[in-house]
Amino acid sequence: MQEPILQGVIRKFWIDRAGPYRDHLLRLDQESRRNRFGGAVSDEFIVNYTELSLGLDAVMHGFFVDGVLRGVAELRPLGEEFAREAEAAFSIEKPWQYHGVGSALLERTLLAARNRGIKLLHMACLANNQRMVELARKFDAELTFDFGSVVGEVEAPYPTPISVWREVVADTHGFATAMLDVQTRMLRPA
Ligand SMILES: CC(C)(COP(=O)(O)OP(=O)(O)OC[C@H]1O[C@@H](n2cnc3c(N)ncnc32)[C@H](O)[C@@H]1OP(=O)(O)O)[C@@H](O)C(=O)NCCC(=O)NCCS
């Protein structure tokens, strides 16, 4: 398989992106789709899911390559206003996996969770999803994970001026952040 050129931008996107989000999820290969949804799901399920899912309360980060959405992190508060728990879900299209995009998206999602006072993060994946578990483990300093149920506890649940500033800077300079992360990984031996 040809090595993709990892020039991409990570940035938030909103409800107007339901179409691109649907198309991204439909492009996932079978295994990634199963891992994303915890089981085999049909195209119809994905169409319905994206129509319903982009509520105003969700924080969506996208990884865009040439304007096309190739990876998504969803952060969805659970329950009422000022929820202390949220669910996170990740999907990256196969050619863009293994290059640090998931890590960059998780980092941005954790920052957004912290700034919203989220204390508990449920990872929407099966406990045997080794890659997701390994990915989460890299953030041990920020999270305490229970891998049985794959629930992560955000260590510093409250926003600080610096964490809010980091999110604003990340939103403004998403390109630089994403590129730095991806390039660092590409330089590493396989
Ligand atoms: C799981 C997923 C989000 C990870 O994203 P990614 O961009 O491929 O992951 P990264 O390149 O950032 O790698 C993250 C870490 O996973 C681990 N990892 C990578 N490949 C691995 C593999 N084959 N087996 C075990 N661990 C692996 C490594 O620890 C890696 O960190 P490192 O490169 O610093 O050593 C992505 O592969 C994906 O979308 N998969 C399909 C859907 C899915 O499983 N979603 C999760 C459920 S919601």
Short mmCIF file of N, CA, C and O in Angstrom, two decimals, residues 13-14 20 31 67 70 85 96 105 108 123-124 135 187:
data_model
loop_
_atom_site.label_atom_id
_atom_site.label_comp_id
_atom_site.label_asym_id
_atom_site.label_seq_id
_atom_site.Cartn_x
_atom_site.Cartn_y
_atom_site.Cartn_z
N PHE A 13 -15.49 20.78 14.09
CA PHE A 13 -16.51 21.03 13.08
C PHE A 13 -17.88 20.91 13.74
O PHE A 13 -18.02 20.40 14.84
N TRP A 14 -18.89 21.40 13.00
CA TRP A 14 -20.20 21.57 13.61
C TRP A 14 -21.26 20.81 12.84
O TRP A 14 -20.98 20.07 11.91
N PRO A 20 -20.41 15.21 5.27
CA PRO A 20 -19.04 14.72 5.29
C PRO A 20 -18.78 13.68 6.39
O PRO A 20 -18.02 12.74 6.18
N GLU A 31 -13.43 -3.77 9.33
CA GLU A 31 -12.90 -3.97 10.68
C GLU A 31 -12.98 -2.66 11.49
O GLU A 31 -13.39 -2.66 12.64
N GLY A 67 -9.25 19.01 2.57
CA GLY A 67 -10.65 19.37 2.77
C GLY A 67 -11.58 18.18 3.00
O GLY A 67 -12.77 18.36 3.23
N ARG A 70 -11.08 12.73 7.20
CA ARG A 70 -10.50 11.38 7.23
C ARG A 70 -10.46 10.78 8.62
O ARG A 70 -10.14 9.61 8.79
N GLU A 85 -19.95 13.51 32.99
CA GLU A 85 -19.49 12.34 32.25
C GLU A 85 -19.75 12.53 30.77
O GLU A 85 -20.69 13.22 30.38
N TRP A 96 -4.89 6.31 7.02
CA TRP A 96 -4.40 7.35 7.92
C TRP A 96 -4.21 6.81 9.34
O TRP A 96 -3.89 7.56 10.24
N LEU A 105 -5.97 13.46 18.04
CA LEU A 105 -7.41 13.69 18.27
C LEU A 105 -7.77 13.45 19.74
O LEU A 105 -8.57 14.19 20.32
N ARG A 108 -6.67 16.44 21.85
CA ARG A 108 -7.59 17.58 21.71
C ARG A 108 -8.91 17.31 22.43
O ARG A 108 -9.51 18.21 23.02
N MET A 123 -14.92 5.45 27.00
CA MET A 123 -14.45 5.24 25.65
C MET A 123 -15.42 4.27 24.96
O MET A 123 -15.64 3.17 25.46
N ALA A 124 -15.97 4.73 23.83
CA ALA A 124 -16.97 3.91 23.15
C ALA A 124 -16.28 2.82 22.35
O ALA A 124 -16.24 2.87 21.12
N LEU A 135 -3.53 3.36 22.95
CA LEU A 135 -3.57 4.80 22.71
C LEU A 135 -3.93 5.53 24.02
O LEU A 135 -3.25 6.48 24.42
N LEU A 187 9.08 10.29 11.38
CA LEU A 187 10.54 10.21 11.45
C LEU A 187 11.01 8.99 12.24
O LEU A 187 12.15 8.59 12.17
#
